[in-house]
GROMACS .gro file of C-alpha atoms in nm:
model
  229
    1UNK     CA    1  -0.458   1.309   1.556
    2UNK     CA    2  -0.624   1.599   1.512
    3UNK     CA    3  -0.520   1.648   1.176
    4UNK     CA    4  -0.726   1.363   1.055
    5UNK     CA    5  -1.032   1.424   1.318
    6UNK     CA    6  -1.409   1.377   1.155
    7UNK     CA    7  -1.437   1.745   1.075
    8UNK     CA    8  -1.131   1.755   0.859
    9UNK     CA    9  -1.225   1.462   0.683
   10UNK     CA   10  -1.397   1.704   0.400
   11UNK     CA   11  -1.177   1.928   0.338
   12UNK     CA   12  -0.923   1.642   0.279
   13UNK     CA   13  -1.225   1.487   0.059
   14UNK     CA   14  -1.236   1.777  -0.144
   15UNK     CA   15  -0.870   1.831  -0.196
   16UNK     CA   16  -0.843   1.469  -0.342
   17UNK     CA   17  -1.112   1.533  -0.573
   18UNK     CA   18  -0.967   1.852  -0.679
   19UNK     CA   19  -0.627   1.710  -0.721
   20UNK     CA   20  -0.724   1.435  -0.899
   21UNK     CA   21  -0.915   1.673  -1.109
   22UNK     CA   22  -0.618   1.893  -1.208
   23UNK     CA   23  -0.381   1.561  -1.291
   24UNK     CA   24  -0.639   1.449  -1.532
   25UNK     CA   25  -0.611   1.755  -1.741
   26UNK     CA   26  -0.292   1.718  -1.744
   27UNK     CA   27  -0.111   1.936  -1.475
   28UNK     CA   28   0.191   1.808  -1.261
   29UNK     CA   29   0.165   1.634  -0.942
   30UNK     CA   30   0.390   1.884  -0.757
   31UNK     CA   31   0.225   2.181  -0.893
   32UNK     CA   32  -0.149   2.035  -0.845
   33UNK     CA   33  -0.099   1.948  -0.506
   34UNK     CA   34   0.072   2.325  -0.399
   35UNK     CA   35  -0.222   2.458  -0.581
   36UNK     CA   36  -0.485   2.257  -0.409
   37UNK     CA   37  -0.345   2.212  -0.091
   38UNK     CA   38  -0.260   2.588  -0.021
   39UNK     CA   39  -0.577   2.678  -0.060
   40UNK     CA   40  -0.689   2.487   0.214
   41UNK     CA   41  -0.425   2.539   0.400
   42UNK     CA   42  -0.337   2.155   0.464
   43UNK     CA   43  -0.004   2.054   0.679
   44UNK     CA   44   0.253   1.843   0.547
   45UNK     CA   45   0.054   1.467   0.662
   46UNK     CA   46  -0.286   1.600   0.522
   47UNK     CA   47  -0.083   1.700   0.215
   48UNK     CA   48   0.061   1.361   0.214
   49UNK     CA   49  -0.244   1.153   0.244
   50UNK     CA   50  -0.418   1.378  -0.061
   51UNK     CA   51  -0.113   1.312  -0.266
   52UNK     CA   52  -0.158   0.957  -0.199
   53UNK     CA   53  -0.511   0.942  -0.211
   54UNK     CA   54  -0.522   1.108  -0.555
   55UNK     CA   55  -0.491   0.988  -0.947
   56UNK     CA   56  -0.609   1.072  -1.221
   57UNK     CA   57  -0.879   0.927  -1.458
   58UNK     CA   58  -0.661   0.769  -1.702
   59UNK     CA   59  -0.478   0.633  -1.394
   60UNK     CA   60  -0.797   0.466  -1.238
   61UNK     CA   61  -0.897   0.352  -1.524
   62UNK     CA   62  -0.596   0.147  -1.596
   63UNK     CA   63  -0.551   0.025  -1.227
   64UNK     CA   64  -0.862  -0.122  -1.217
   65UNK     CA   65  -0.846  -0.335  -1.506
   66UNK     CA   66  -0.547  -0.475  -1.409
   67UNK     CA   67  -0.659  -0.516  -1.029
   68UNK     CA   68  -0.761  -0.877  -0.956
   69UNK     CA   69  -0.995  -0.910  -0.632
   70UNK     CA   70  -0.874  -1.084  -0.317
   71UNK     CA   71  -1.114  -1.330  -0.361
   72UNK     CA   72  -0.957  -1.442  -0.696
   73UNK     CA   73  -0.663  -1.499  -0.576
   74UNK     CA   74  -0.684  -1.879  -0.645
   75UNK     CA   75  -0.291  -2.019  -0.561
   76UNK     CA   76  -0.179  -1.768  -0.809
   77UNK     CA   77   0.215  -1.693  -0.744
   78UNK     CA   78   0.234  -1.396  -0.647
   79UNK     CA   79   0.507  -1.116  -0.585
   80UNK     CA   80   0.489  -0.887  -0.250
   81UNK     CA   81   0.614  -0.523  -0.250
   82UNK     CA   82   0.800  -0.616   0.071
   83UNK     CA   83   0.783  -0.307   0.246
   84UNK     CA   84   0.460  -0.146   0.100
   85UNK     CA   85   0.311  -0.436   0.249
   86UNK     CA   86   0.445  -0.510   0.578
   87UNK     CA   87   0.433  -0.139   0.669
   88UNK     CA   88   0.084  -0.088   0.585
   89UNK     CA   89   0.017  -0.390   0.853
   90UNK     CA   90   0.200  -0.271   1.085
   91UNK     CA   91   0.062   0.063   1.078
   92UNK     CA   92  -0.280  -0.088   1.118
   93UNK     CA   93  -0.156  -0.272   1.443
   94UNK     CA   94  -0.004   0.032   1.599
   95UNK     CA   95  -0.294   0.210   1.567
   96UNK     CA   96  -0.189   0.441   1.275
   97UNK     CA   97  -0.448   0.625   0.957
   98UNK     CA   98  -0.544   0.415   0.689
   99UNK     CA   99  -0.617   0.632   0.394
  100UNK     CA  100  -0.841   0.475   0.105
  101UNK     CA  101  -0.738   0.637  -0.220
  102UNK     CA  102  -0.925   0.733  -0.522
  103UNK     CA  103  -0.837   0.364  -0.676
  104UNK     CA  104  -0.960   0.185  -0.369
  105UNK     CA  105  -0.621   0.087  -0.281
  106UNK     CA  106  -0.543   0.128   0.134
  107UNK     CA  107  -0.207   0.286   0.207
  108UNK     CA  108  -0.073   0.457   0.541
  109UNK     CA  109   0.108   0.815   0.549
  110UNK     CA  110   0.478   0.603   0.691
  111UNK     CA  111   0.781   0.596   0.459
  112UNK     CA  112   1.115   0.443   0.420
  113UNK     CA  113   1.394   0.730   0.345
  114UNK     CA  114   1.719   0.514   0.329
  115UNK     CA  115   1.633   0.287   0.631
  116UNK     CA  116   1.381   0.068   0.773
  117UNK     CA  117   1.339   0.025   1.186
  118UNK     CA  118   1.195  -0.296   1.290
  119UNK     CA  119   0.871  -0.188   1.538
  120UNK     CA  120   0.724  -0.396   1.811
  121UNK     CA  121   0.423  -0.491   1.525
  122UNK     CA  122   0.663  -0.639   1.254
  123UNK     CA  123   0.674  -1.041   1.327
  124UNK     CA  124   0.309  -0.982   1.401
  125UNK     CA  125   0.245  -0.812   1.090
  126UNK     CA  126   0.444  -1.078   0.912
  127UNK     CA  127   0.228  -1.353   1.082
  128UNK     CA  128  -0.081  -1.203   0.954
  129UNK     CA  129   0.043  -1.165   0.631
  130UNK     CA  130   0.137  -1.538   0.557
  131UNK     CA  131  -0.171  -1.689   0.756
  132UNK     CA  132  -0.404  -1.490   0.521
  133UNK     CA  133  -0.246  -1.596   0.224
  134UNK     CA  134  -0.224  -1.990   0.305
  135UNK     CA  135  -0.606  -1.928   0.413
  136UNK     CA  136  -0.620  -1.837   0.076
  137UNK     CA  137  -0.455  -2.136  -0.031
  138UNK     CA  138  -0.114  -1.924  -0.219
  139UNK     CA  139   0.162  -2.059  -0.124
  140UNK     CA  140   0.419  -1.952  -0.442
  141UNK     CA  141   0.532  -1.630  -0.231
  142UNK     CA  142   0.819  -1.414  -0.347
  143UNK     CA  143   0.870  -1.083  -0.116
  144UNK     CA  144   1.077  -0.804  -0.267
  145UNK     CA  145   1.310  -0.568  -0.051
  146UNK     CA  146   1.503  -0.249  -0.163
  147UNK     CA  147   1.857  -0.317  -0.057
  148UNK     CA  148   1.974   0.005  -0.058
  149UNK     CA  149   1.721   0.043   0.233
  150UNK     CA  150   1.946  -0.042   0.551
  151UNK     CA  151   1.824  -0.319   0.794
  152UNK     CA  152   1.688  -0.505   0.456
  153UNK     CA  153   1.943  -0.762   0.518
  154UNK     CA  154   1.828  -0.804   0.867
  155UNK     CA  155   1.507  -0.813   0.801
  156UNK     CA  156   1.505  -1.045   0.502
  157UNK     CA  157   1.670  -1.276   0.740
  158UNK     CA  158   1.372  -1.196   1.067
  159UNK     CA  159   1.137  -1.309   0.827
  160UNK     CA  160   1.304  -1.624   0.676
  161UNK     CA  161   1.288  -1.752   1.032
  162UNK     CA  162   0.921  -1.666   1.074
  163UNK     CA  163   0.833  -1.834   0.723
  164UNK     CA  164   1.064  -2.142   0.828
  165UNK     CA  165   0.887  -2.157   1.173
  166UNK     CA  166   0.550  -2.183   0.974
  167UNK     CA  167   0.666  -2.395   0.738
  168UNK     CA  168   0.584  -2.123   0.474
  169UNK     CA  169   0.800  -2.180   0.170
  170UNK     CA  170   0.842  -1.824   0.078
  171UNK     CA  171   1.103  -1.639  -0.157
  172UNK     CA  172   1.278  -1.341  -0.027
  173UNK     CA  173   1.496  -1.089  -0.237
  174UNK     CA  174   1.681  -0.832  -0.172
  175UNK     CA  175   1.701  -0.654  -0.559
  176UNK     CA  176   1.817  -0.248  -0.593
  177UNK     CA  177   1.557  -0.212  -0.766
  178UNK     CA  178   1.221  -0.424  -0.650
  179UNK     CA  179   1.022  -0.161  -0.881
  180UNK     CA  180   1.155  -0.317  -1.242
  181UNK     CA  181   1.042  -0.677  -1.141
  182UNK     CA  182   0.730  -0.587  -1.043
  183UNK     CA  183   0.667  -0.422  -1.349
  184UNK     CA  184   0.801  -0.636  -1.580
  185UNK     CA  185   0.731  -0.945  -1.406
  186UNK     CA  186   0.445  -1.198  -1.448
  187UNK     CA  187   0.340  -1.247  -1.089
  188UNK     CA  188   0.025  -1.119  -0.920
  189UNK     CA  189   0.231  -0.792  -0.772
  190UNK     CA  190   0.084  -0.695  -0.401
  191UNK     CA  191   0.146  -0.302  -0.405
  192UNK     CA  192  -0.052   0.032  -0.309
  193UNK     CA  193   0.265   0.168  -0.530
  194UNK     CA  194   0.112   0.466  -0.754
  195UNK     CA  195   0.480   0.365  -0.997
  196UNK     CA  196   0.411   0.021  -0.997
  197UNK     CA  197   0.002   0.025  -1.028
  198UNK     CA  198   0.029   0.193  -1.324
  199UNK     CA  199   0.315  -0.023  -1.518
  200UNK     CA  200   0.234  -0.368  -1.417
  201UNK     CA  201   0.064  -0.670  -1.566
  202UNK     CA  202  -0.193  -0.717  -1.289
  203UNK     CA  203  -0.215  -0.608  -0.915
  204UNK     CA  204  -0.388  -0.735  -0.623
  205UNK     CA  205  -0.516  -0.490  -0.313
  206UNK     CA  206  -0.333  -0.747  -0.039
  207UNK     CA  207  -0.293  -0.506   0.240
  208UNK     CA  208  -0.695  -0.393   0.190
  209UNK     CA  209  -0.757  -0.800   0.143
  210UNK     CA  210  -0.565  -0.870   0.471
  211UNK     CA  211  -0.705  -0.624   0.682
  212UNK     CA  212  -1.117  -0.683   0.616
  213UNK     CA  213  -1.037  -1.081   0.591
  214UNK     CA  214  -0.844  -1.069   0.902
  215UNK     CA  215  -1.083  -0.838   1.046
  216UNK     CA  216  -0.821  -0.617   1.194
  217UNK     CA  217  -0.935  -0.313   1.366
  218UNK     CA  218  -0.786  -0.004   1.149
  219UNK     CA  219  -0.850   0.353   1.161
  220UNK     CA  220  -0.942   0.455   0.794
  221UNK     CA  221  -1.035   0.741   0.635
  222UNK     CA  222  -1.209   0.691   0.309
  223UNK     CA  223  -1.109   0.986   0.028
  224UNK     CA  224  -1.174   0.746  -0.229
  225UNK     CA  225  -1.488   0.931  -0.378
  226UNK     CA  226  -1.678   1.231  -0.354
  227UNK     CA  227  -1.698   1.457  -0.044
  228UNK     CA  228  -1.973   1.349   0.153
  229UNK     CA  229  -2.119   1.701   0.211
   0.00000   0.00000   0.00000
């Protein structure tokens, strides 16, 4: 796309920075993004992936000392952010933008308004997804879905098939409201959720994790520091 081509990459660079400027003194997110993003004239996506991309200092402060490496993951239970997760895969396999934000975490520009489409990547994505983690030797899975998101039921039950063909021995939910357990839980929570990040006991980068460990070929775009220019 050529909204995301190599000589836009900058401008988006700068815009994250400036954002992420503007929310650590203090100003809104809606109002820092207009701001920012009118002024270089970004489209709704590049808007998107800055508003993503950015947090403030406070913010990345706290999400990384609650952010536990891949490599410590260590048979810890852990709770997945069902469809944070599985849609950042599948992204990656269809050949979609990878945006690394300000925090480090890895998140793509898709988003589920009220329903959720199984894609041609999905069981793969879900195959991935539990063959890194018994790599890593976790096997104490529990995968969160929003079921006011239509096609949650079906899906819950696609990948209870998968898990049972794999002999995974996985957890899946359906809650209204996946956010509060997260939150309040004590699991390892997988999420690139900026809500969740910043209200949870500890958080692990899985989708980043899965991709480098699985070596999967993904079209990222790094905002995560300073422009490079």
């Amino acid at each position: 796309s050529g909204l995301f081509a190599a000589k836009n990459i900058e401008t988006l660079q700068h815009a994250t920075c400036d954002v992420s400027r503007l929310l650590t003194m203090g100003y809104a997110v809606n109002s820092s993004l207009k701001l920012v993003c009118d002024r270089f004239s970004l489209t709704n996506r590049q808007r998107l992936a800055v508003m993503r991309s950015a947090c403030s200092d406070e913010q990345l402060s706290g999400r990384r000392d609650r952010e536990v490496q891949f490599y410590e993951l260590d048979a810890r239970p852990l709770v997945i952010d069902g469809y944070n997760v599985l849609i950042t895969i599948e992204a990656v396999l269809s050949g979609g933008f990878i945006f690394i934000g300000r925090d480090g975490c890895w998140r793509d520009l898709a988003s589920v308004h009220g329903s959720y489409r199984r894609v041609e990547e999905t069981v793969a994505a879900v195959e991935i997804v539990g063959r890194c983690l018994t790599k890593a030797g976790v096997t104490d899975i529990r995968w969160l879905f929003d079921s006011p998101v239509s096609n949650s039921g079906k899906l819950k039950t696609l990948i209870a098939e998968i898990a049972e063909k794999n002999n995974w021995h996985w957890d899946i939910h359906l809650l209204t409201n996946p956010d509060s357990e997260m939150i309040t839980g004590d699991r390892l929570v997988a999420t690139a959720d900026s809500v969740v990040l910043d209200k949870c006991k500890q958080w692990i980068n899985l989708a980043a994790g899965i991709i480098q460990y699985e070596k999967l070929n993904a079209n990222i775009i790094d905002l995560s520091g300073n422009p490079t220019a």
